[in-house]
Coordinates of C-alpha atoms in Angstrom, one line a residue:
Chain A
M429 CA 174.2 219.9 7.2
H430 CA 177.0 217.2 7.9
K431 CA 174.6 215.5 10.3
Y432 CA 172.0 215.4 7.4
I433 CA 174.5 213.9 4.9
I434 CA 175.7 211.3 7.4
R435 CA 172.2 210.2 8.3
R436 CA 171.1 210.3 4.6
I437 CA 174.1 207.8 3.8
L438 CA 173.1 205.7 6.8
V439 CA 169.6 205.2 5.3
F440 CA 171.3 204.4 1.9
I441 CA 173.0 201.3 3.2
P442 CA 169.9 199.4 4.5
M443 CA 168.1 200.3 1.1
L444 CA 171.0 198.9 -0.8
I445 CA 170.9 195.7 1.1
M446 CA 167.0 195.3 0.7
L447 CA 167.5 195.9 -3.0
S448 CA 170.0 193.2 -3.3
I449 CA 167.7 190.9 -1.4
I450 CA 164.9 191.7 -3.8
V451 CA 167.1 191.0 -6.9
F452 CA 168.4 187.8 -5.3
A453 CA 164.8 186.7 -4.5
L454 CA 164.0 187.4 -8.2
A455 CA 167.1 185.5 -9.4
K456 CA 166.1 182.5 -7.3
A457 CA 162.5 182.7 -8.6
A458 CA 163.8 182.5 -12.2
P459 CA 163.9 179.0 -13.6
G460 CA 167.1 177.2 -14.2
D461 CA 170.6 177.3 -12.7
P462 CA 174.2 177.3 -14.2
F463 CA 173.8 173.8 -15.5
T464 CA 170.5 174.4 -17.5
G465 CA 171.4 173.9 -21.1
K466 CA 174.9 172.4 -20.2
I467 CA 173.4 168.9 -19.9
L468 CA 174.4 168.2 -23.5
D469 CA 175.5 164.5 -22.9
P470 CA 172.5 162.3 -22.1
T471 CA 174.8 159.5 -21.0
V472 CA 176.1 161.6 -18.1
D473 CA 174.6 160.5 -14.9
P474 CA 172.2 163.2 -13.4
E475 CA 173.9 162.4 -10.1
V476 CA 177.1 164.0 -11.4
F477 CA 175.2 167.3 -11.9
N478 CA 173.9 166.9 -8.4
E479 CA 177.4 166.6 -7.1
Q480 CA 178.4 169.7 -9.0
R481 CA 175.5 171.6 -7.6
E482 CA 176.5 170.4 -4.2
A483 CA 180.2 171.6 -4.8
L484 CA 179.0 175.0 -6.1
G485 CA 176.8 175.4 -3.0
L486 CA 173.4 175.4 -4.8
N487 CA 172.0 173.2 -2.3
D488 CA 173.2 175.4 0.6
P489 CA 170.7 177.2 2.9
I490 CA 169.3 180.4 1.2
P491 CA 170.9 182.9 3.6
V492 CA 174.3 181.3 2.9
Q493 CA 173.7 181.5 -0.9
Y494 CA 172.6 185.1 -0.6
F495 CA 175.7 186.1 1.5
R496 CA 178.0 184.4 -1.2
W497 CA 176.0 185.9 -4.1
A498 CA 176.0 189.4 -2.6
T499 CA 179.9 189.3 -1.9
S500 CA 180.7 188.3 -5.4
M501 CA 178.4 190.9 -6.8
A502 CA 180.1 193.5 -4.7
K503 CA 183.5 192.3 -6.0
G504 CA 182.2 192.9 -9.5
D505 CA 182.0 189.2 -10.4
F506 CA 178.6 188.9 -11.8
G507 CA 178.7 185.3 -13.0
E508 CA 178.5 183.6 -16.4
S509 CA 176.0 184.3 -19.1
M510 CA 173.6 181.4 -19.7
Y511 CA 173.1 182.2 -23.4
Y512 CA 176.6 183.3 -24.5
K513 CA 178.4 180.1 -23.2
G514 CA 181.5 180.8 -21.4
R515 CA 181.2 184.7 -21.4
D516 CA 181.2 186.7 -18.2
V517 CA 178.3 188.8 -17.5
Q518 CA 180.6 191.8 -16.5
S519 CA 182.3 191.7 -20.0
L520 CA 179.0 191.7 -21.8
I521 CA 177.8 194.6 -19.7
S522 CA 181.0 196.6 -19.7
E523 CA 181.1 196.6 -23.5
R524 CA 177.5 198.1 -23.7
I525 CA 177.3 200.3 -20.7
V526 CA 179.5 203.0 -22.2
N527 CA 177.1 203.5 -25.2
T528 CA 174.2 203.9 -22.7
V529 CA 176.1 206.4 -20.6
Y530 CA 177.0 208.5 -23.7
L531 CA 173.4 208.3 -24.9
G532 CA 171.9 209.2 -21.6
L533 CA 174.4 212.2 -21.1
F534 CA 173.6 213.4 -24.7
A535 CA 169.9 213.3 -24.1
L536 CA 170.4 215.1 -20.6
V537 CA 172.4 217.9 -22.3
I538 CA 169.8 218.4 -25.0
T539 CA 167.1 218.3 -22.3
L540 CA 168.7 221.0 -20.2
V541 CA 169.9 223.2 -23.0
V542 CA 166.4 223.3 -24.5
A543 CA 164.2 223.2 -21.4
I544 CA 165.9 225.7 -19.1
P545 CA 166.0 228.7 -21.4
I546 CA 162.6 228.1 -22.8
G547 CA 161.2 227.6 -19.3
I548 CA 162.8 231.0 -18.1
Y549 CA 161.5 232.7 -21.2
S550 CA 157.9 231.2 -20.7
A551 CA 158.1 232.5 -17.0
K552 CA 159.3 235.9 -17.9
N553 CA 156.7 236.2 -20.7
P554 CA 153.8 234.3 -19.6
Y555 CA 150.9 233.9 -22.2
S556 CA 153.2 235.0 -25.0
P557 CA 153.0 233.0 -28.3
L558 CA 156.2 231.1 -27.3
D559 CA 154.8 230.2 -24.0
Y560 CA 151.7 228.8 -25.5
S561 CA 153.8 226.7 -27.9
A562 CA 156.0 225.6 -25.2
T563 CA 152.9 224.6 -23.2
T564 CA 151.5 222.8 -26.1
F565 CA 154.8 221.1 -26.7
G566 CA 154.9 220.0 -23.1
F567 CA 151.5 218.4 -23.3
L568 CA 152.4 216.5 -26.5
G569 CA 155.9 215.6 -25.2
L570 CA 154.5 213.9 -22.2
A571 CA 151.6 212.1 -24.1
I572 CA 153.6 210.7 -27.0
P573 CA 155.1 207.3 -26.4
N574 CA 158.9 207.6 -27.0
F575 CA 159.0 204.6 -29.2
F576 CA 156.3 206.2 -31.5
F577 CA 158.2 209.4 -31.6
G578 CA 161.5 207.5 -32.3
L579 CA 159.7 205.7 -35.3
I580 CA 158.5 209.0 -36.6
A581 CA 161.9 210.6 -36.2
I582 CA 163.4 207.6 -38.3
Y583 CA 160.7 207.8 -40.9
V584 CA 161.1 211.6 -41.5
F585 CA 164.8 212.3 -40.7
A586 CA 166.4 209.1 -41.7
I587 CA 164.3 207.6 -44.5
K588 CA 162.6 210.6 -46.2
L589 CA 165.2 213.3 -45.6
G590 CA 168.3 211.1 -45.1
W591 CA 169.8 213.6 -42.7
F592 CA 170.7 211.1 -39.8
P593 CA 171.4 207.4 -39.6
A594 CA 168.5 205.3 -38.4
Q595 CA 170.6 203.1 -36.3
G596 CA 173.9 201.9 -34.7
T597 CA 176.7 204.0 -33.1
I598 CA 179.2 204.4 -35.9
S599 CA 179.2 204.2 -39.7
N600 CA 182.3 202.0 -39.9
I601 CA 185.1 201.0 -37.4
H602 CA 187.8 202.4 -39.5
I603 CA 186.8 206.0 -38.6
T604 CA 189.3 207.4 -36.0
G605 CA 190.0 210.6 -34.2
F606 CA 187.8 213.7 -34.4
S607 CA 185.8 212.4 -37.3
E608 CA 185.0 209.3 -35.2
F609 CA 183.6 211.7 -32.5
L610 CA 181.5 213.6 -35.0
N611 CA 180.2 210.4 -36.6
R612 CA 179.2 209.0 -33.2
I613 CA 177.4 212.4 -32.3
H614 CA 175.7 212.2 -35.8
H615 CA 174.4 208.6 -34.8
M616 CA 173.2 209.8 -31.4
V617 CA 171.1 212.8 -32.5
L618 CA 167.8 210.9 -33.2
P619 CA 167.9 208.5 -30.3
G620 CA 169.2 211.3 -28.0
I621 CA 166.2 213.6 -29.0
T622 CA 163.8 210.7 -28.6
L623 CA 165.2 209.8 -25.1
G624 CA 165.3 213.5 -24.0
L625 CA 161.8 214.4 -25.2
A626 CA 159.7 213.4 -22.2
G627 CA 162.4 215.1 -19.8
T628 CA 162.4 218.2 -21.8
A629 CA 158.7 218.6 -21.4
T630 CA 158.9 217.9 -17.6
Y631 CA 161.9 220.2 -17.0
M632 CA 160.3 223.0 -19.0
R633 CA 157.1 222.9 -17.0
Y634 CA 159.1 222.8 -13.7
M635 CA 161.4 225.6 -14.7
R636 CA 158.5 227.8 -15.7
S637 CA 156.6 227.4 -12.5
E638 CA 159.7 227.6 -10.3
V639 CA 160.9 230.9 -12.0
L640 CA 157.2 232.3 -11.7
D641 CA 157.2 231.4 -8.0
V642 CA 160.6 233.0 -7.3
L643 CA 159.6 236.1 -9.4
G644 CA 156.5 236.5 -7.2
S645 CA 158.6 236.4 -4.0
D646 CA 159.4 239.3 -1.6
Y647 CA 163.0 239.4 -2.0
I648 CA 162.7 239.8 -5.7
R649 CA 160.4 242.8 -5.2
T650 CA 163.0 244.1 -2.8
A651 CA 165.8 243.7 -5.1
K652 CA 163.8 245.5 -7.8
A653 CA 162.9 248.3 -5.3
K654 CA 166.5 248.7 -4.7
G655 CA 166.9 249.6 -8.3
M656 CA 168.5 246.5 -9.4
N657 CA 168.1 245.9 -13.2
D658 CA 166.2 243.0 -14.6
R659 CA 169.3 241.2 -15.9
N660 CA 170.8 241.1 -12.4
V661 CA 167.6 240.2 -10.8
L662 CA 167.2 237.3 -13.1
Y663 CA 170.8 236.0 -12.9
K664 CA 171.8 236.9 -9.4
H665 CA 168.4 236.0 -7.6
T666 CA 165.8 234.2 -9.7
L667 CA 167.9 231.6 -11.4
R668 CA 169.9 230.7 -8.3
N669 CA 166.9 229.8 -6.5
A670 CA 164.9 228.5 -9.2
I671 CA 167.6 226.0 -10.2
I672 CA 167.5 224.1 -6.8
P673 CA 164.4 222.0 -7.5
I674 CA 165.6 221.2 -11.0
I675 CA 168.7 219.5 -9.3
T676 CA 166.3 217.3 -7.1
L677 CA 164.3 216.6 -10.1
M678 CA 167.4 215.3 -12.0
G679 CA 167.8 212.8 -9.1
F680 CA 164.3 211.5 -9.5
E681 CA 164.2 211.7 -13.2
F682 CA 167.4 209.5 -13.4
G683 CA 165.2 206.3 -13.3
A684 CA 163.0 207.6 -15.9
L685 CA 165.9 208.3 -18.1
L686 CA 167.2 204.8 -17.7
S687 CA 163.9 203.2 -18.3
G688 CA 163.4 205.5 -21.4
A689 CA 166.8 204.3 -22.6
I690 CA 165.6 200.7 -22.7
I691 CA 162.8 201.4 -25.2
T692 CA 164.6 204.0 -27.1
E693 CA 167.7 201.9 -27.7
Q694 CA 165.4 199.1 -29.0
V695 CA 163.8 201.5 -31.5
F696 CA 167.2 202.6 -32.9
S697 CA 168.9 199.1 -32.5
Y698 CA 171.5 201.1 -30.5
P699 CA 173.8 198.6 -28.8
G700 CA 173.6 199.7 -25.2
L701 CA 172.5 198.3 -21.9
G702 CA 168.8 198.5 -22.8
T703 CA 169.1 196.3 -25.9
L704 CA 171.3 193.9 -24.0
F705 CA 168.5 193.8 -21.3
I706 CA 165.8 193.2 -23.8
N707 CA 167.8 190.5 -25.7
S708 CA 168.6 188.7 -22.4
I709 CA 164.9 188.7 -21.5
T710 CA 164.1 187.2 -24.9
N711 CA 166.9 184.6 -24.4
R712 CA 165.9 184.1 -20.8
D713 CA 169.6 184.8 -19.8
Y714 CA 168.9 185.3 -16.1
P715 CA 172.4 186.1 -14.8
V716 CA 172.5 189.1 -17.3
I717 CA 169.0 190.2 -16.5
M718 CA 169.5 190.2 -12.8
S719 CA 172.9 191.9 -13.0
I720 CA 171.5 194.7 -15.1
T721 CA 168.5 195.0 -12.8
L722 CA 170.8 195.3 -9.8
L723 CA 173.1 197.8 -11.5
L724 CA 170.2 200.0 -12.5
G725 CA 168.8 199.9 -9.0
V726 CA 172.1 200.8 -7.4
A727 CA 172.6 203.6 -9.9
I728 CA 169.1 205.1 -9.0
L729 CA 169.8 204.8 -5.2
I730 CA 173.1 206.6 -5.8
G731 CA 171.4 209.2 -8.1
N732 CA 168.9 209.9 -5.3
L733 CA 171.5 210.0 -2.7
L734 CA 173.6 212.5 -4.6
A735 CA 170.5 214.6 -5.4
D736 CA 169.5 214.8 -1.7
I737 CA 173.1 215.5 -0.6
F738 CA 173.5 218.3 -3.2
Y739 CA 170.1 219.7 -2.1
S740 CA 171.2 220.0 1.4
I741 CA 174.3 221.7 0.4
V742 CA 172.7 224.3 -1.7
D743 CA 169.7 224.8 0.6
P744 CA 170.8 224.9 4.2
R745 CA 167.2 224.8 5.5
I746 CA 167.0 221.0 4.8
R747 CA 167.0 219.0 8.0
Y748 CA 166.5 215.2 8.4
D749 CA 163.9 214.4 10.8
Chain B
M717 CA 143.9 221.7 2.8
K718 CA 140.8 220.4 1.0
A719 CA 138.5 221.7 3.8
N720 CA 140.2 225.0 3.8
S721 CA 139.8 225.6 -0.1
T722 CA 136.1 224.7 0.2
E723 CA 135.7 227.2 3.0
D724 CA 137.3 229.9 0.9
I725 CA 134.8 229.5 -1.8
Q726 CA 131.9 229.4 0.4
V727 CA 133.0 232.7 2.2
S728 CA 133.8 234.4 -1.1
S729 CA 130.5 233.9 -2.7
T730 CA 127.5 233.7 -0.5
Q731 CA 125.1 232.6 -3.1
K732 CA 127.0 229.3 -3.4
Y733 CA 126.8 228.7 0.2
N734 CA 124.4 225.9 -0.1
Q735 CA 126.3 223.9 -2.8
S736 CA 128.3 220.9 -1.8
P737 CA 132.0 220.8 -2.7
F738 CA 131.1 218.3 -5.4
T739 CA 128.7 220.5 -7.1
L740 CA 131.2 223.3 -7.1
A741 CA 133.8 220.9 -8.4
R742 CA 131.5 219.7 -11.2
K743 CA 130.7 223.3 -12.1
R744 CA 134.4 224.2 -12.4
F745 CA 135.1 221.1 -14.3
L746 CA 132.3 221.8 -17.0
K747 CA 133.9 225.3 -17.6
N748 CA 137.2 223.7 -18.6
K749 CA 137.1 223.4 -22.4
L750 CA 140.3 221.3 -22.8
A751 CA 138.8 218.8 -20.3
L752 CA 135.6 218.6 -22.1
A753 CA 137.3 218.0 -25.3
G754 CA 139.1 215.2 -23.6
I755 CA 135.9 213.6 -22.5
V756 CA 134.5 213.8 -26.2
V757 CA 137.6 212.1 -27.5
L758 CA 137.7 209.4 -25.0
V759 CA 133.9 208.7 -25.4
I760 CA 134.5 208.4 -29.1
F761 CA 137.3 205.8 -28.5
I762 CA 135.3 203.9 -26.0
L763 CA 132.3 203.7 -28.3
A764 CA 134.4 202.6 -31.1
A765 CA 135.9 199.8 -28.8
L766 CA 132.3 198.8 -27.7
F767 CA 130.8 198.6 -31.2
A768 CA 133.9 197.4 -33.0
P769 CA 132.0 194.5 -34.6
L770 CA 129.6 196.9 -36.2
L771 CA 132.4 199.2 -37.6
T772 CA 134.3 196.4 -39.4
E773 CA 133.4 192.9 -40.6
H774 CA 137.1 191.6 -40.4
D775 CA 138.4 189.5 -37.7
P776 CA 141.4 191.3 -36.0
T777 CA 143.2 188.0 -35.1
K778 CA 142.8 186.0 -38.3
G779 CA 145.0 186.9 -41.2
D780 CA 144.6 186.1 -44.9
L781 CA 148.0 184.8 -46.2
M782 CA 147.1 185.9 -49.6
L783 CA 146.9 189.4 -48.5
I784 CA 150.1 190.2 -46.7
E785 CA 151.2 193.9 -46.3
K786 CA 148.7 195.1 -48.7
P787 CA 148.4 199.0 -49.2
P788 CA 145.0 200.6 -48.4
S789 CA 142.0 199.5 -50.5
A790 CA 138.3 199.9 -50.3
D791 CA 138.0 196.6 -48.4
H792 CA 141.0 197.2 -46.1
I793 CA 141.1 200.9 -45.5
L794 CA 144.3 200.9 -43.6
G795 CA 145.8 198.0 -45.6
T796 CA 146.8 194.7 -44.1
D797 CA 149.7 193.7 -41.6
G798 CA 152.6 191.2 -41.9
S799 CA 150.2 188.3 -41.2
G800 CA 147.5 189.5 -43.6
R801 CA 145.3 190.9 -40.8
D802 CA 143.2 194.0 -41.4
N803 CA 144.8 197.0 -39.9
F804 CA 141.6 198.9 -39.3
A805 CA 140.0 196.0 -37.5
R806 CA 143.1 195.8 -35.3
L807 CA 143.0 199.4 -34.6
I808 CA 139.4 199.5 -33.2
Y809 CA 139.6 196.0 -31.6
G810 CA 142.9 197.2 -30.2
A811 CA 141.1 200.1 -28.5
R812 CA 139.3 197.5 -26.6
I813 CA 142.5 195.7 -25.1
S814 CA 144.5 199.0 -24.8
L815 CA 141.7 200.8 -22.9
T816 CA 140.8 197.7 -20.8
V817 CA 144.4 197.0 -19.9
G818 CA 144.9 200.7 -19.1
F819 CA 141.8 200.8 -17.0
S820 CA 142.1 197.5 -15.1
A821 CA 145.8 198.2 -14.4
M822 CA 144.8 201.6 -13.0
L823 CA 142.1 200.1 -10.9
F824 CA 144.3 197.3 -9.5
T825 CA 147.1 199.9 -8.7
L826 CA 144.5 202.2 -7.2
I827 CA 143.2 199.5 -4.8
I828 CA 146.7 198.5 -3.7
G829 CA 147.8 202.1 -3.4
V830 CA 144.7 203.4 -1.5
V831 CA 144.7 200.4 0.9
T832 CA 148.4 200.5 1.8
G833 CA 148.4 204.4 1.8
A834 CA 145.2 204.6 4.0
V835 CA 146.6 202.0 6.5
A836 CA 150.0 203.7 6.6
G837 CA 148.6 207.2 6.9
Y838 CA 145.8 206.3 9.5
Y839 CA 147.8 204.1 11.8
G840 CA 151.3 205.6 11.5
G841 CA 154.0 204.2 13.6
K842 CA 155.4 200.7 12.9
V843 CA 153.0 199.8 10.2
D844 CA 153.5 203.1 8.4
N845 CA 157.3 202.7 8.6
M846 CA 157.1 199.2 7.1
I847 CA 154.8 200.1 4.3
M848 CA 156.8 203.2 3.4
R849 CA 160.1 201.3 3.4
A850 CA 158.6 198.7 1.0
A851 CA 157.3 201.5 -1.2
D852 CA 160.9 203.1 -1.2
L853 CA 162.3 199.9 -2.3
V854 CA 159.9 199.3 -5.2
L855 CA 160.5 202.8 -6.2
A856 CA 164.3 202.2 -6.2
L857 CA 163.9 200.0 -9.1
P858 CA 162.7 201.8 -12.1
F859 CA 159.1 200.6 -12.7
L860 CA 159.7 199.4 -16.2
V861 CA 162.9 197.4 -15.3
L862 CA 161.1 195.6 -12.4
A863 CA 158.1 194.9 -14.6
L864 CA 160.4 193.4 -17.3
T865 CA 162.3 191.4 -14.8
I866 CA 159.2 189.8 -13.4
I867 CA 157.8 189.1 -17.0
A868 CA 161.2 187.5 -17.8
I869 CA 160.7 185.0 -14.8
L870 CA 157.1 184.2 -15.9
E871 CA 156.8 181.4 -18.5
K872 CA 153.9 183.1 -20.4
V873 CA 152.1 186.5 -20.1
T874 CA 148.3 186.8 -20.4
V875 CA 146.2 190.0 -19.9
G876 CA 145.6 189.1 -16.3
I877 CA 149.2 188.5 -15.3
F878 CA 150.2 191.5 -17.2
V879 CA 147.8 193.7 -15.3
T880 CA 148.9 192.1 -12.1
V881 CA 152.7 192.7 -12.9
I882 CA 152.0 196.3 -13.6
A883 CA 150.0 196.9 -10.5
I884 CA 152.5 195.3 -8.1
T885 CA 155.2 197.4 -9.5
A886 CA 153.3 200.8 -9.8
W887 CA 151.6 201.1 -6.4
P888 CA 154.0 203.1 -4.4
T889 CA 153.5 206.6 -6.0
L890 CA 149.7 206.3 -5.2
T891 CA 150.5 205.0 -1.6
R892 CA 152.6 208.1 -0.9
I893 CA 149.9 210.4 -2.1
V894 CA 147.1 208.8 -0.1
R895 CA 149.3 208.5 3.0
G896 CA 150.2 212.2 2.7
T897 CA 146.6 213.3 2.6
F898 CA 145.6 211.0 5.5
L899 CA 148.5 212.2 7.7
S900 CA 147.4 215.7 7.3
L901 CA 143.7 214.8 8.0
R902 CA 144.6 212.8 11.0
E903 CA 145.4 215.8 13.0
Q904 CA 142.2 217.7 12.1
E905 CA 139.7 218.4 14.8
F906 CA 136.7 216.8 13.1
I907 CA 138.5 213.5 13.2
L908 CA 139.1 213.9 16.9
G909 CA 135.4 214.7 17.2
A910 CA 134.4 211.6 15.4
R911 CA 136.7 209.6 17.6
A912 CA 135.3 211.3 20.8
I913 CA 131.8 210.2 19.9
G914 CA 133.0 206.7 19.6
A915 CA 133.3 206.0 15.8
N916 CA 135.4 203.0 15.0
D917 CA 138.4 203.0 12.6
L918 CA 136.5 201.7 9.6
R919 CA 133.8 204.2 10.0
I920 CA 136.3 207.0 10.4
I921 CA 138.2 205.8 7.4
F922 CA 135.2 205.4 5.1
K923 CA 133.0 208.4 6.4
H924 CA 135.7 210.9 7.0
F925 CA 139.1 210.2 5.5
I926 CA 138.1 208.8 1.9
P927 CA 135.6 211.6 1.1
N928 CA 138.2 214.2 2.2
A929 CA 140.9 212.4 0.1
I930 CA 138.8 211.6 -3.0
G931 CA 140.0 214.6 -4.9
P932 CA 143.7 213.7 -5.1
I933 CA 142.8 210.1 -5.5
I934 CA 140.6 210.6 -8.5
V935 CA 143.0 213.0 -10.2
N936 CA 146.0 210.6 -9.7
A937 CA 143.9 207.7 -10.8
T938 CA 143.0 209.4 -14.0
L939 CA 146.7 210.4 -14.7
L940 CA 147.7 206.8 -13.7
M941 CA 145.4 205.4 -16.4
A942 CA 147.2 207.5 -19.1
T943 CA 150.5 206.2 -17.7
M944 CA 149.3 202.6 -17.9
I945 CA 148.2 202.9 -21.5
I946 CA 151.7 204.3 -22.4
V947 CA 153.3 201.4 -20.4
E948 CA 151.2 198.8 -22.0
S949 CA 152.0 200.0 -25.5
G950 CA 155.7 200.4 -24.7
L951 CA 156.0 196.8 -23.3
S952 CA 153.9 195.3 -26.2
F953 CA 156.0 197.3 -28.6
I954 CA 159.3 195.5 -27.5
G955 CA 157.3 192.3 -27.5
M956 CA 157.2 191.8 -23.7
G957 CA 153.5 192.9 -23.2
I958 CA 150.2 191.3 -24.4
P959 CA 151.3 188.5 -26.8
Q960 CA 150.3 188.4 -30.5
P961 CA 147.8 187.8 -32.1
T962 CA 145.8 189.9 -29.6
P963 CA 145.4 193.3 -31.2
T964 CA 146.7 196.1 -29.0
W965 CA 148.0 199.5 -30.2
G966 CA 151.5 198.6 -29.1
N967 CA 151.5 195.3 -30.9
M968 CA 150.5 197.1 -34.0
I969 CA 153.3 199.6 -33.8
S970 CA 155.8 196.9 -33.1
E971 CA 155.4 195.8 -36.7
A972 CA 157.2 198.9 -37.5
Q973 CA 160.4 197.3 -36.1
N974 CA 160.6 195.9 -39.5
I975 CA 162.2 198.5 -41.6
R976 CA 160.2 197.6 -44.7
I977 CA 156.8 198.3 -42.9
L978 CA 158.2 201.4 -41.4
R979 CA 159.4 202.7 -44.7
D980 CA 156.6 201.6 -47.0
H981 CA 153.5 201.2 -44.8
P982 CA 153.1 204.3 -42.6
E983 CA 149.3 203.7 -42.7
A984 CA 149.9 200.6 -40.8
W985 CA 151.8 202.1 -37.7
I986 CA 150.9 205.8 -37.6
P987 CA 147.3 205.4 -36.8
P988 CA 147.7 203.3 -33.6
G989 CA 150.5 205.7 -32.6
L990 CA 148.1 208.7 -33.0
A991 CA 145.4 206.6 -31.2
I992 CA 147.7 206.3 -28.2
L993 CA 148.7 210.0 -28.4
L994 CA 145.1 211.2 -28.6
T995 CA 143.8 208.9 -25.7
V996 CA 146.7 209.8 -23.4
L997 CA 146.2 213.6 -24.3
A998 CA 142.5 213.2 -23.7
I999 CA 143.0 211.5 -20.3
N1000 CA 145.6 213.9 -19.2
F1001 CA 143.3 216.9 -19.9
I1002 CA 140.5 215.3 -18.0
G1003 CA 142.9 214.6 -15.2
D1004 CA 144.1 218.3 -15.2
G1005 CA 140.6 219.5 -15.3
L1006 CA 139.6 217.4 -12.4
R1007 CA 142.7 218.7 -10.5
D1008 CA 141.6 222.3 -11.1
A1009 CA 138.0 221.4 -10.2
F1010 CA 138.8 219.7 -6.9
D1011 CA 141.5 222.1 -5.9
P1012 CA 141.0 225.6 -7.2
K1013 CA 144.2 226.7 -5.5
S1014 CA 146.3 224.6 -7.7
N1015 CA 145.1 226.5 -10.8
R1016 CA 148.1 226.8 -13.1
R1017 CA 149.1 230.3 -14.0

């Protein structure tokens, strides 16, 4: 197990380096450099800018530039925004990232709380009315584009019924304490459900088929033959084994959750990393775009790494070869 | 795996002994009601897209500035959009673009995926390692983020560029599937036999590998097309896909980002949304039907 974890981490490092090379290549392919848009004064000799570029190392060989870029990225220095003059990329990102993390966690909680019990119930009672409804919901949940679902949610629950706010994170900045918390949750309900929808459908299907698999296995029959009651069979044997693949799925679904957040945030004008990303693309603010791309890539690599490590801990049969 | 499942059927029912795996698959598929319903829905959409000019006399790209955001009327049955264009015309012409983009993005991804997967799975070793590391890397970035980053670098997006961007970010999933099938086939005895009688690589790939791997390839291509339609609509919705005034379903829904249209003109954005939903459901049902038809063992309980 320890050997597996160490080898898995060793694979992670070259992946990280390759990822940074891709993002660096994309950044280099993007038009413009830190002086684009700063040439305000036409009387300034272009030669001055060239000297500045030389001083900043923009004329250095590519590997040298890559190394300098990677070092500053690793230190958390993401450069300066090209659109919001004089603002650090990291300050732009850090004021948005919290909102996205909250939204993602909220969506994940909704997903798990809904999908796991229904998946278990469907597997215990296959072909029951609830199982059929859940299967239908699963098909619809995977086929409906999340932005369309979000718009319907706004139309029905925000405009027609007025139960939830259609956008933003908080009603006004003067709310504090526990009511602030409630107000923020209230704002997160619609985007959270929208973001969690596809995941809920996926996890439900998985949970159902995993529980069905485990229920059909020999050791469950043995446990039942010993006279163990249904409740204990379910909690002590079935769930423990059925939950393992769900954990790996969470590692893989992490990327889908982040991509989903980009579009969902846009629908609800939710001030998170996704709206910042889209706005930066509209404004061609390359330093921000590349930093977010790198950040999301690293987050997903770490998510997969953690899922694999966790999997190897709960399932000792996993070996690396 | 594929060979085994065919064997099972042939042994279990002797009267089917003379039927090819494809005949059996077709028979199983035709018994699947949901898949058939999916085909009917998809054919209706394709016909509407093909005969769009017969179904409406309005031009989907030219607006009438005197008729902006009009409610449904006899002339404009779904009203007009923010530029005075007929919504119904945009809906059926949109089917053209959405289905074409979905199909060609799928086809392009399929070609890259099958070629890389076949090379990796057939030759193994260093080539395999290189292709799979590249695949891991592309998978490390979420597909949508990578596609958006590339779109950000490009000056202008056309249908062709858009399809290419999607294909070069989406191939690894398919590569993995094709490679997996090839790896398992490589060790089978009939491949060894073919090699022993002196068949060359190309012949073995096309005569033995592809026909045996065709089931999973077709199934995944189908499901991929559904994904591509969603991706196109999502990117067009946030304004990063096919540029206006080209009608696509995603472009039509993106008008609903304007709260006034969202609130007062549901007839403008709900039909394209339902069109996407129905198309994707239809394709997914067809894909599931194909999966069950090609691999009866995978029958869902």
